[in-house]
Coordinates of C-alpha atoms in Angstrom, one line a residue:
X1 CA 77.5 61.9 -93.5
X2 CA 77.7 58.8 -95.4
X3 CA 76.5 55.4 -94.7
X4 CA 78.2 52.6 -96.3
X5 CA 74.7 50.5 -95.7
X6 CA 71.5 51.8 -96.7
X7 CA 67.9 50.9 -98.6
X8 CA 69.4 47.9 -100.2
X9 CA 68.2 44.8 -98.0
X10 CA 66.3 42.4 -99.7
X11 CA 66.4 39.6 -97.0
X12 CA 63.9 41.0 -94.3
X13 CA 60.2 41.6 -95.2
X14 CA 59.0 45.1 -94.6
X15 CA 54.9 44.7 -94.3
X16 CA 53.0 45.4 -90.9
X17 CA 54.9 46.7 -88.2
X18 CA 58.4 45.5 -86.6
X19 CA 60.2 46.0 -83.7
X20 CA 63.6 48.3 -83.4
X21 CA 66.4 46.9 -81.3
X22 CA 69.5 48.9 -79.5
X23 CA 72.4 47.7 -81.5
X24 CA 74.3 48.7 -78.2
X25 CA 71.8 45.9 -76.0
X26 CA 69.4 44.5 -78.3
X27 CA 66.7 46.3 -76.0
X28 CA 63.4 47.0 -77.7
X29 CA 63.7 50.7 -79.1
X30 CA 60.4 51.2 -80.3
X31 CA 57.7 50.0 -83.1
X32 CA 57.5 50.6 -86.5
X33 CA 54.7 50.0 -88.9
X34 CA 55.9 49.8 -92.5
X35 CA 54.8 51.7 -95.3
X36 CA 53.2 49.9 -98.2
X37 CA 55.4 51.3 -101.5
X38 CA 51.7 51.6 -103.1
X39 CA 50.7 53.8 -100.7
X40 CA 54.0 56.5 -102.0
X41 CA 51.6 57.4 -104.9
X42 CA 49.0 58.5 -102.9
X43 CA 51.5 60.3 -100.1
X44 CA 53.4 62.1 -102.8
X45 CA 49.9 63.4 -104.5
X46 CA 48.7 64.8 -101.0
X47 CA 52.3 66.4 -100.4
X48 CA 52.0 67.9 -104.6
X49 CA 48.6 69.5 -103.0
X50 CA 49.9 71.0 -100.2
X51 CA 53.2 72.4 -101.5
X52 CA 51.2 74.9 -103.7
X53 CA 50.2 76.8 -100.6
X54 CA 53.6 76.3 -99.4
X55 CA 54.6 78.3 -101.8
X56 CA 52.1 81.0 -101.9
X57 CA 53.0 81.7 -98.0
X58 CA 56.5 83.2 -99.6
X59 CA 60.1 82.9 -98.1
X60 CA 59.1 85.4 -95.2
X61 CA 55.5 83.3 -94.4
X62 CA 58.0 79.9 -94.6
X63 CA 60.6 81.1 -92.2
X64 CA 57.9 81.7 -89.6
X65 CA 57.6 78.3 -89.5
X66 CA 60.5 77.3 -89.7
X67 CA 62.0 79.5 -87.1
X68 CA 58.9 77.6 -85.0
X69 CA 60.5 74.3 -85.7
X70 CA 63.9 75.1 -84.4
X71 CA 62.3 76.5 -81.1
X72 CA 60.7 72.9 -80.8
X73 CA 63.6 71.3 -81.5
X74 CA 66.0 72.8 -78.7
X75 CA 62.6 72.7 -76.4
X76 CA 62.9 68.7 -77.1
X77 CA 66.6 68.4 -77.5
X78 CA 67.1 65.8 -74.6
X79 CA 63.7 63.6 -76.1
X80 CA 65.2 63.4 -79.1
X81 CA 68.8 62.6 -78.3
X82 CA 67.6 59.6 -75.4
X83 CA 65.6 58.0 -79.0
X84 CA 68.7 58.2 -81.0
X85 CA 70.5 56.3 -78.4
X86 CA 68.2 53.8 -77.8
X87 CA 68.0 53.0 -81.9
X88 CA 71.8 53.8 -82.8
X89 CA 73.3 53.2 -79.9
X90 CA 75.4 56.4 -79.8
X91 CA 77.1 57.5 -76.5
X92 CA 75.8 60.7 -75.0
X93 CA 78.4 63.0 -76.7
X94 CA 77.9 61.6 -80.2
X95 CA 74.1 62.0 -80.2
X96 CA 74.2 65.2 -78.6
X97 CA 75.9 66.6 -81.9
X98 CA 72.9 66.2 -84.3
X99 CA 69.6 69.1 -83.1
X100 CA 72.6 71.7 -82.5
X101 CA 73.8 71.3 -86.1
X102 CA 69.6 71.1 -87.5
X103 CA 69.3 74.3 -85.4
X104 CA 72.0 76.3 -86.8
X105 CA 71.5 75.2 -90.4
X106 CA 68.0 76.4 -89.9
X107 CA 68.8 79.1 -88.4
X108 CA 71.2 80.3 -91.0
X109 CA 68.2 79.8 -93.7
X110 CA 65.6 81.4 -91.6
X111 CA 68.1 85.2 -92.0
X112 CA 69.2 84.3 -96.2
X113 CA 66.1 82.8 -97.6
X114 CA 64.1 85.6 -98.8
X115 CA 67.7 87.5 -100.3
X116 CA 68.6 84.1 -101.7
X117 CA 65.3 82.9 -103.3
X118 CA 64.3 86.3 -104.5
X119 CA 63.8 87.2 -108.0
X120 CA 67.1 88.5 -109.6
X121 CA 67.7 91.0 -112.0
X122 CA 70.4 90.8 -114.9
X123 CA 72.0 92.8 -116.7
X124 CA 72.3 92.8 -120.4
X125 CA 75.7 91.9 -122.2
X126 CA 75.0 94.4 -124.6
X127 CA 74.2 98.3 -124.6
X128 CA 71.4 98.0 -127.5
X129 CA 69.4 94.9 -125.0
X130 CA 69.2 97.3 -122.1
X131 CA 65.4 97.7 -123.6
X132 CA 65.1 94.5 -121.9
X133 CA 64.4 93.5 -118.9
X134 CA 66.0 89.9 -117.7
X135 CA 64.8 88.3 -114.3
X136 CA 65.9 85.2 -112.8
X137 CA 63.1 83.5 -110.7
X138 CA 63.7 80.5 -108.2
X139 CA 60.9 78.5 -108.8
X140 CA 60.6 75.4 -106.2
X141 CA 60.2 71.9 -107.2
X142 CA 56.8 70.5 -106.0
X143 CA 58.4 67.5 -104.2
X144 CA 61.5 66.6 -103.1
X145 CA 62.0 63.0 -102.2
X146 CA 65.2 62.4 -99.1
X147 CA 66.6 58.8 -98.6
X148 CA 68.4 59.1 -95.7
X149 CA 70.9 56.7 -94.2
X150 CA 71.0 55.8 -90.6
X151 CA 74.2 57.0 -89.1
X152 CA 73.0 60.1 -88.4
X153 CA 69.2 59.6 -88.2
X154 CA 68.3 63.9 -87.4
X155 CA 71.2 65.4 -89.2
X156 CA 71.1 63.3 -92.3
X157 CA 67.6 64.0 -92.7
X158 CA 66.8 67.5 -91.6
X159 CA 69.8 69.0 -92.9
X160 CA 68.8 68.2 -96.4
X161 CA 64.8 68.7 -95.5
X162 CA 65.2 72.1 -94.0
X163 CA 66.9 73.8 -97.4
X164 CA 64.0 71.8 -99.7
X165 CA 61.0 73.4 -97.4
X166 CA 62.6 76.8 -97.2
X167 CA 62.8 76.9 -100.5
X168 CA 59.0 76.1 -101.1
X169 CA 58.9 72.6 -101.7
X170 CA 57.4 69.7 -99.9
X171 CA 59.5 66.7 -98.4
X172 CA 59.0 63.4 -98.9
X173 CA 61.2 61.8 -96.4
X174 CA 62.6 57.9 -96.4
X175 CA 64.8 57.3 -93.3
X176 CA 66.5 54.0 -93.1
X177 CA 65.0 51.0 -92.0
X178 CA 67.2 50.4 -89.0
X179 CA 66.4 53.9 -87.7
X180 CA 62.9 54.7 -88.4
X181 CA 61.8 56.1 -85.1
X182 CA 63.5 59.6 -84.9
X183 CA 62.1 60.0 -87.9
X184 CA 58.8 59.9 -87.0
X185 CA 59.9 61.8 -83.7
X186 CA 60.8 64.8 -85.7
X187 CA 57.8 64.4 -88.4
X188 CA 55.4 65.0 -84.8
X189 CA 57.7 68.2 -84.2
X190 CA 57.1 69.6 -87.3
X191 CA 52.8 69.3 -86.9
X192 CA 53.6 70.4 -83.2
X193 CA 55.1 73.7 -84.5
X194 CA 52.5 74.1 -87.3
X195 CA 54.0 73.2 -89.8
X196 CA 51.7 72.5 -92.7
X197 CA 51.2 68.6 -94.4
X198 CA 54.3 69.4 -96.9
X199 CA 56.8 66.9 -94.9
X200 CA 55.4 63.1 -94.6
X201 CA 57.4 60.0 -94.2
X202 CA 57.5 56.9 -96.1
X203 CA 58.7 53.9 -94.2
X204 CA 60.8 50.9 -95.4
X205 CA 63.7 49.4 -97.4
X206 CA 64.5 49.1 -101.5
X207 CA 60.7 48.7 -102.5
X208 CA 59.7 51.9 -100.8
X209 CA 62.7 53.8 -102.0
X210 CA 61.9 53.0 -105.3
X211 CA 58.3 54.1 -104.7
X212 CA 59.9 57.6 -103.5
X213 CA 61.8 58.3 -106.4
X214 CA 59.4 57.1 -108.9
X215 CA 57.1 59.8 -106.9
X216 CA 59.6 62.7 -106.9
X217 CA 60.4 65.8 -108.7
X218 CA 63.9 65.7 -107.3
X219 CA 65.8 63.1 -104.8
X220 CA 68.5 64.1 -102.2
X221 CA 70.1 60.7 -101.3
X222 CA 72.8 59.9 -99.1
X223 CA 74.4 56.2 -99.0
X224 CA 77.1 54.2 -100.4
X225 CA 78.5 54.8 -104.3
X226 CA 76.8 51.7 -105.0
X227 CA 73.7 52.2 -104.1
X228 CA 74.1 56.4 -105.4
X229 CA 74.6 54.6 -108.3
X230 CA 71.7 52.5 -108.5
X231 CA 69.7 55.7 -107.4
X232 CA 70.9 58.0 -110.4
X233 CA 70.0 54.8 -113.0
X234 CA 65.8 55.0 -111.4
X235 CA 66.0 58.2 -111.4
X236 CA 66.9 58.4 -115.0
X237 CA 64.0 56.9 -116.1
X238 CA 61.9 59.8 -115.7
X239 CA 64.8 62.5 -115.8
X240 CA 64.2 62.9 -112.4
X241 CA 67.6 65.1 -110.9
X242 CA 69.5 64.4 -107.8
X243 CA 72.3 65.1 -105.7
X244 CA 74.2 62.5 -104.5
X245 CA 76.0 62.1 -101.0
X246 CA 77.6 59.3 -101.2
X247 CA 81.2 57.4 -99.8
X248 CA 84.6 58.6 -98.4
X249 CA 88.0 57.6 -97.2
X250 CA 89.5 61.1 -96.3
X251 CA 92.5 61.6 -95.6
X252 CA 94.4 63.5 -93.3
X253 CA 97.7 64.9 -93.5
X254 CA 100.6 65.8 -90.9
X255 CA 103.2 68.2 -91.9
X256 CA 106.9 68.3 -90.1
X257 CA 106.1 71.5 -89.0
X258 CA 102.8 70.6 -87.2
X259 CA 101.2 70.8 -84.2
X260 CA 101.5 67.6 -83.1
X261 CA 99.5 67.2 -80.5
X262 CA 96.6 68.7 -82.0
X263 CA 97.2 66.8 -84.9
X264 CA 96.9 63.8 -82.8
X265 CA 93.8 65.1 -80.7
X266 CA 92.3 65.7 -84.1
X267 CA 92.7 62.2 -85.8
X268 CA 91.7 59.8 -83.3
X269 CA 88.4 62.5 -82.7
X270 CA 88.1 62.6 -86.4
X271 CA 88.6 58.8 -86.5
X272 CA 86.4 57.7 -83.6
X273 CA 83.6 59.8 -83.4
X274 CA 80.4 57.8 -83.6
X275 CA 82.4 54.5 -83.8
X276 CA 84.2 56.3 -87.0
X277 CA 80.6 56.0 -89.1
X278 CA 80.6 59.4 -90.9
X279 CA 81.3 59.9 -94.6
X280 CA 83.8 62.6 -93.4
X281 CA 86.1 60.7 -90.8
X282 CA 89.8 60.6 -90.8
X283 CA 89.9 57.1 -92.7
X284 CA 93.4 57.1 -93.7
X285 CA 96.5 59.5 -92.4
X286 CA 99.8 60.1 -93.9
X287 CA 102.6 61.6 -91.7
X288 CA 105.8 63.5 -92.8
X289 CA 108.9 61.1 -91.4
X290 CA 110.2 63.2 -89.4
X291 CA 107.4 63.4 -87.1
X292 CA 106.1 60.3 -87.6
X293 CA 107.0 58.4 -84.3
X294 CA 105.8 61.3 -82.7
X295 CA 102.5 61.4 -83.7
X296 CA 102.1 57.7 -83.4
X297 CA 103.0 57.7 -80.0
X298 CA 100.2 60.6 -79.4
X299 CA 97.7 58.8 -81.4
X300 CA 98.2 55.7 -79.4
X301 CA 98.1 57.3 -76.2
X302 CA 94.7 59.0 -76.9
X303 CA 93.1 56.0 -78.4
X304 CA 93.6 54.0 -75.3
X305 CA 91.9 56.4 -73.3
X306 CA 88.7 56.2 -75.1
X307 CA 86.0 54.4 -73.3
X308 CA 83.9 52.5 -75.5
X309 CA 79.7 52.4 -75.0
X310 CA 76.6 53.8 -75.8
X311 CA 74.8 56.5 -73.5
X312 CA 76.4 58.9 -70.7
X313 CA 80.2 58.7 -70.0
X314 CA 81.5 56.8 -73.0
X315 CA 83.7 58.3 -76.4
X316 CA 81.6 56.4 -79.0
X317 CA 79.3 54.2 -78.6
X318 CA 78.1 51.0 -81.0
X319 CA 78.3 50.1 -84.6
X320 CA 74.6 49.8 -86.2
X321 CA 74.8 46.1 -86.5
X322 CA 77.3 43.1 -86.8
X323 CA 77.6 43.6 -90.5
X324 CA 79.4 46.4 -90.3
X325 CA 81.4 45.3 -87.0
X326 CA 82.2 42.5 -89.7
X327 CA 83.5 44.9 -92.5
X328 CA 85.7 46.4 -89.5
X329 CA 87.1 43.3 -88.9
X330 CA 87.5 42.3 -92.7
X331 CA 89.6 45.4 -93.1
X332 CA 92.0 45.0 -90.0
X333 CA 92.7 40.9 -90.6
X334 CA 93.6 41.8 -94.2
X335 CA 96.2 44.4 -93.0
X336 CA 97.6 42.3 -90.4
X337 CA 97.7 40.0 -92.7
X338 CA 99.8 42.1 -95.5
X339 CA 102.4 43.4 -92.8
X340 CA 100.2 45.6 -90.9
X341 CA 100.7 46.0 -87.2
X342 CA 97.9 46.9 -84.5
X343 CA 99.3 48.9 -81.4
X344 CA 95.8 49.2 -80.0
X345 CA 92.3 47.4 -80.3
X346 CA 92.2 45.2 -83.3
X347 CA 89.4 43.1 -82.3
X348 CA 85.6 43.1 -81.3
X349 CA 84.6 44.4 -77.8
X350 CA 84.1 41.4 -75.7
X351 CA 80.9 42.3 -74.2
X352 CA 77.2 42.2 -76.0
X353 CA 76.5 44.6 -78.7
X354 CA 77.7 45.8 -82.0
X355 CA 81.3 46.8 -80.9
X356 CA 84.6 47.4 -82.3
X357 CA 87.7 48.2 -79.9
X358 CA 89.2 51.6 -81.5
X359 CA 92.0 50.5 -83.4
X360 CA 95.6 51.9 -84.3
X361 CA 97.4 50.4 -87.6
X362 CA 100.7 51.3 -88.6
X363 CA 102.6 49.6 -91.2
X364 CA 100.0 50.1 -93.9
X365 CA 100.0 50.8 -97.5
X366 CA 97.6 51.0 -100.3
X367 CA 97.9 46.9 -101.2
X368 CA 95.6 47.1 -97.9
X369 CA 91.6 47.1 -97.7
X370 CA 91.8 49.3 -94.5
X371 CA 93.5 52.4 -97.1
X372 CA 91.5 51.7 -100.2
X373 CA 87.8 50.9 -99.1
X374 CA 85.6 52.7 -97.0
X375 CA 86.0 51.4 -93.5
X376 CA 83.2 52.8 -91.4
X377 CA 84.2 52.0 -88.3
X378 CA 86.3 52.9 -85.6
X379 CA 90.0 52.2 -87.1
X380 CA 93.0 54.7 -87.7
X381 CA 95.8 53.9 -90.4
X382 CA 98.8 55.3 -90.1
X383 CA 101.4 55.7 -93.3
X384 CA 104.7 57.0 -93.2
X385 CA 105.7 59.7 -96.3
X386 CA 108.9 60.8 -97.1
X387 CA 107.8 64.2 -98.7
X388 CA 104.9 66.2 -99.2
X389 CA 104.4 65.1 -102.5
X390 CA 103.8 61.8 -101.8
X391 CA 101.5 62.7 -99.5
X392 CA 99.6 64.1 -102.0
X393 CA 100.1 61.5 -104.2
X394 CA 98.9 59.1 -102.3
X395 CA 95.9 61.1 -100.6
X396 CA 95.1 61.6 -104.5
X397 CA 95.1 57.8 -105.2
X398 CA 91.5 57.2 -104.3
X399 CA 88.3 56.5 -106.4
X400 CA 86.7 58.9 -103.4
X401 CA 87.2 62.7 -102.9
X402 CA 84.9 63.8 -100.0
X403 CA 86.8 65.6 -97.4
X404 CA 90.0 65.9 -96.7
X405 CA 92.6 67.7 -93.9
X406 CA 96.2 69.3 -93.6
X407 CA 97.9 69.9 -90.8
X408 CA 100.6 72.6 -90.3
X409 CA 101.6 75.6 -88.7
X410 CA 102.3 77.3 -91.8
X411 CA 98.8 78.1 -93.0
X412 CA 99.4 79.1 -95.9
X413 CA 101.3 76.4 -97.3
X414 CA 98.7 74.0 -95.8
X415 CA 95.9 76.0 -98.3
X416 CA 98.3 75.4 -100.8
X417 CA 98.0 71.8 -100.3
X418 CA 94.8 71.9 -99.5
X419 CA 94.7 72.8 -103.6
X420 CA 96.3 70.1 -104.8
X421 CA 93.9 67.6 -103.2
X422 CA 90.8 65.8 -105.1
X423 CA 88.3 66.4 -102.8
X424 CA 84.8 68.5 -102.6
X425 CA 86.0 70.2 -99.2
X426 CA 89.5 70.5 -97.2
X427 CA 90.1 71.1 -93.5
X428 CA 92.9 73.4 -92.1
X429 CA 94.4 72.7 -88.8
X430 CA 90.9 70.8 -88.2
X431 CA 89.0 67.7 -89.1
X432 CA 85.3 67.7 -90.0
X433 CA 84.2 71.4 -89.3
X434 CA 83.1 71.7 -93.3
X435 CA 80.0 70.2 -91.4
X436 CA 79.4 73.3 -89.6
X437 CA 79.9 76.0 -92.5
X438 CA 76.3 76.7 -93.1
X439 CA 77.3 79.4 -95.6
X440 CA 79.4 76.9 -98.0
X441 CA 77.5 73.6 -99.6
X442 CA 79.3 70.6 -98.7
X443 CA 79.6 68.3 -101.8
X444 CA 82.1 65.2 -103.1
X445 CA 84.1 64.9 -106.4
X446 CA 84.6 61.5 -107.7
X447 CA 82.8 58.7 -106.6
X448 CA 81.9 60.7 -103.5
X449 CA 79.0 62.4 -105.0
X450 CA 76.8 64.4 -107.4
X451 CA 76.4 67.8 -106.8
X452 CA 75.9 69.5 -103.1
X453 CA 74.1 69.7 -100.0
X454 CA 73.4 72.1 -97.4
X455 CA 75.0 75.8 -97.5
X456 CA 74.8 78.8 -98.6
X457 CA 72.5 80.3 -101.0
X458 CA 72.9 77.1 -103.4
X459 CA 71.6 74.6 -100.2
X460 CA 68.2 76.1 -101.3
X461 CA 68.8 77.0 -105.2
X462 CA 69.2 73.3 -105.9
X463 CA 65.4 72.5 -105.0
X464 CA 64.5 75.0 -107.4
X465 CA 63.7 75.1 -111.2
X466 CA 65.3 78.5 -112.5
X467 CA 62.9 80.3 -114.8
X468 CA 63.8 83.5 -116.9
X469 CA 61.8 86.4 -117.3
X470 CA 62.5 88.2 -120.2
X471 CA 60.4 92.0 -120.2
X472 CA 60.5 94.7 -122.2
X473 CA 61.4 98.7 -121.0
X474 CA 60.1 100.1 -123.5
X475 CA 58.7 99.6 -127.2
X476 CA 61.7 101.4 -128.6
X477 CA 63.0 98.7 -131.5
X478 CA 60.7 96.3 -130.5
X479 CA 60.5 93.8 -133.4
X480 CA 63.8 95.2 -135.0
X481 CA 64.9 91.9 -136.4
X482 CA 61.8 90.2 -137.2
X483 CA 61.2 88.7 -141.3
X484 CA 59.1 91.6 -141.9
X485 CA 62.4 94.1 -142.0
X486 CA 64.1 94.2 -145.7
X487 CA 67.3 92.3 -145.5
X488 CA 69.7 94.9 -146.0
X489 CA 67.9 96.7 -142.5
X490 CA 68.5 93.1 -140.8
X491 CA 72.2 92.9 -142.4
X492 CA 72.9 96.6 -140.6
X493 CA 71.4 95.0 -137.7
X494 CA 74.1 92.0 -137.6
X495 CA 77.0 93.8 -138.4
X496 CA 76.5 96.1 -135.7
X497 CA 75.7 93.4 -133.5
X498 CA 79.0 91.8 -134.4
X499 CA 81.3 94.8 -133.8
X500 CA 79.6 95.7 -130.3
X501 CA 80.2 92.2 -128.9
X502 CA 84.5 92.0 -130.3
X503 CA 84.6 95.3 -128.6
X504 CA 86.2 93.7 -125.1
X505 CA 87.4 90.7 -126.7
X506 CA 89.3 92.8 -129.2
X507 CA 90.9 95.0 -126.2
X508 CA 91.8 91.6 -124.2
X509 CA 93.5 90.1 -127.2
X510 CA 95.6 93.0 -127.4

């Protein structure tokens, strides 16, 4: 859940305490005082303290807890979503899709964590080292340091938290500086529930991100390629590993022989949602010919439909600021003015607030901003194809490779597409529900990220150092190949070593 701005801002001083403003009204959303990036040392060393009995409480002691902290959550479900409206300015639907998605993802870990963190056994690749025995132990990293990006201030933290303090570690957590308060919110839920000092919060911008990786054992960060990269080059100094999240510009894909209205439903939903400011939005769709028309004409219809604001009764609400109503607008003027056409939108909203009108572009190509660079904002591109292969072609022609999505009602000839695509994860028939697939990790190829986040067994595994165990059964040819053997006892030894393992190789060749 990507967002294009993040931790960068050197303009605006970050000492003391500010004030949080409503990108929807400029209303005051609450106070934040600002962490000094000396103090990380000291945070960092109390969290190192407590993570050791973290660990000792084991994966059954840690879902307790945890289990405790998705209760809260759903108990203050409505609290939390009226904060994120008054700092993002969301509307009511957007914001009501962030605790459900914490809640399952925890919920999920809470069942798999002790199976998936346990010790596991091995078995050897060879008859004469079954003497041994081999065990894989998940140990956790003492602290895991999360930069978080503000267009999703619960998800894009917790999602990535929860995993890191099932698996034993403790969380040092930097939300953005535009969206601080839920943060701190969710920090009080976790001491409510009694959750132990092992999460702790670091407030600020660049200087305090710094601070948190220089303090880390391993960083989770999710933001723009530029910044990703910027984040991987700190962290290098000390080795420290990450995962990266960082941008996309996914596309979607309409067959001839799709369902066109649910094809259309599902763009300008995939498109829209939370003023189109999620790493996995439909940025960019290419339509088969002979539908083409079609969908347009369904897409257009639905966009104008959507009523724009933030809180109850509204499709999507505001932008975070005027900088990125500004990229919007950069993108849809450099369209227009390389042939594009708008059918819909295609300019500011004309009240206060960080707003964009939705926006429908047809016309497009990749000589344009609006299919090339991340957009972030609430736009939809449209591009005729004359065969499935240059849909491909052209959904392949990205420096990104987040998400992507096919439709058609031949599944199976959609998953084969689905193949052929440079992305991390691929949609059937659906946009964005990769998000909800606790039991798969979500990751991007490309220049859409480093490794994975959440899901499945390896949401938890990459928090951990793996240690092996190596034990004997018994003291039967203990030593066997040790200098104190006569060489023509360690030459037997080789040659019998060789012709057990070109036993299968030998019968594969064949």
């Amino acid at each position: 859940m990507t967002a294009t701005s993040d931790t960068t801002s050197t303009s605006a001083t970050f000492t003391g305490t500010a004030t949080i403003r409503n990108p929807a009204t400029g209303g005051v959303a609450g106070e934040v005082r600002w962490t000094d990036p000396a103090d990380v040392t000291r945070i960092a060393a109390g969290l190192r303290s407590a993570q050791r009995e973290w660990e000792a409480r084991g994966a059954k002691g840690r879902a307790k807890v945890l289990a405790r902290y998705a209760v809260w959550l759903g108990e203050h479900r409505d609290d939390i979503e009226r904060l994120l409206i008054a700092e993002t300015g969301k509307s009511a639907s957007d914001a009501a899709q962030e605790v459900p998605l914490i809640i399952m993802i925890t919920s999920y870990y809470v069942r798999t964590m002790a199976k998936a963190l346990a010790p596991e056994p091995r078995r050897a690749a060879l008859p004469f080292l079954s003497i041994k025995k081999i065990t894989v132990h998940y140990r956790p990293r003492a602290v895991v340091g999360i930069i978080a990006p503000w267009n999703y201030p619960v998800a894009n933290a917790l999602m990535d938290a929860i995993g890191a303090l099932a698996a034993g570690c403790a969380v040092l957590l930097k939300p953005s500086e535009r969206t601080p308060l839920t943060a701190e919110l969710l920090l009080r839920g976790w001491l409510d529930s009694g959750g132990p000092d092992v999460l702790a919060l670091a407030q600020g911008a660049r200087e305090v991100s710094e601070a948190v990786i220089d303090n880390s054992d391993y960083i989770q960060f999710t933001g723009s390629s530029a910044t990703g990269a910027k984040v991987m080059e700190r962290a290098a100094r000390r080795l420290t590993p990450v995962s990266l999240e960082l941008g996309g510009k996914d596309p979607m894909i309409v067959l001839e022989d799709a369902d066109i209205e649910l094809a259309a439903h599902a763009a300008v939903w995939g498109a829209m949602f939370n003023a189109g400011q999620t790493c996995v939005s439909v940025e960019r769709v290419y339509v088969l010919e002979q539908v083409y028309d079609q969908f347009v004409a369904a897409v257009v219809r639905d966009v104008q439909n959507l009523k724009m604001g933030a809180g109850e009764g509204h499709a999507f609400g505001a932008m975070i600021d005027d900088s990125q109503v500004e990229v919007t607008a950069r993108h849809v003027e450099d369209a227009l003015a390389k042939g594009a056409r708008v059918l819909t939108g295609g300019k500011r909203g004309s009240g206060p607030g960080s707003f964009y009108e939705p926006t429908v572009l047809v016309d497009v190509d990749h000589s344009m901003a609006c299919m090339t660079e991340e957009t972030f904002g609430p736009t939809l591109p449209i591009m005729k194809v004359s065969s499935v292969q240059e849909a491909v072609r052209l959904a392949n022609d990205s420096p990104y490779g987040l998400s992507a999505a096919v439709f058609s009602r031949d599944v199976e000839r959609a998953q084969d597409i689905a193949l052929q695509l440079d992305c991390g994860g691929v949609n059937v028939n659906d946009v964005i529900s990769n998000l909800m697939c606790t039991t798969a990790p979500m990751g991007g190829w490309k220049s859409s990220g480093i490794g994975a986040r959440f899901g499945g067994p390896e949401g938890l595994r990459k928090y951990c150092r793996i240690e092996t165990v190596v034990s004997p059964r018994t003291s039967v040819g203990a030593g066997g190949n040790y200098y104190h053997n006569s060489p023509r006892a360690l030459k037997r030894m080789n040659t019998l070593m060789t012709k057990l393992a070109l036993i299968r190789p030998r019968r594969m060749a064949k």
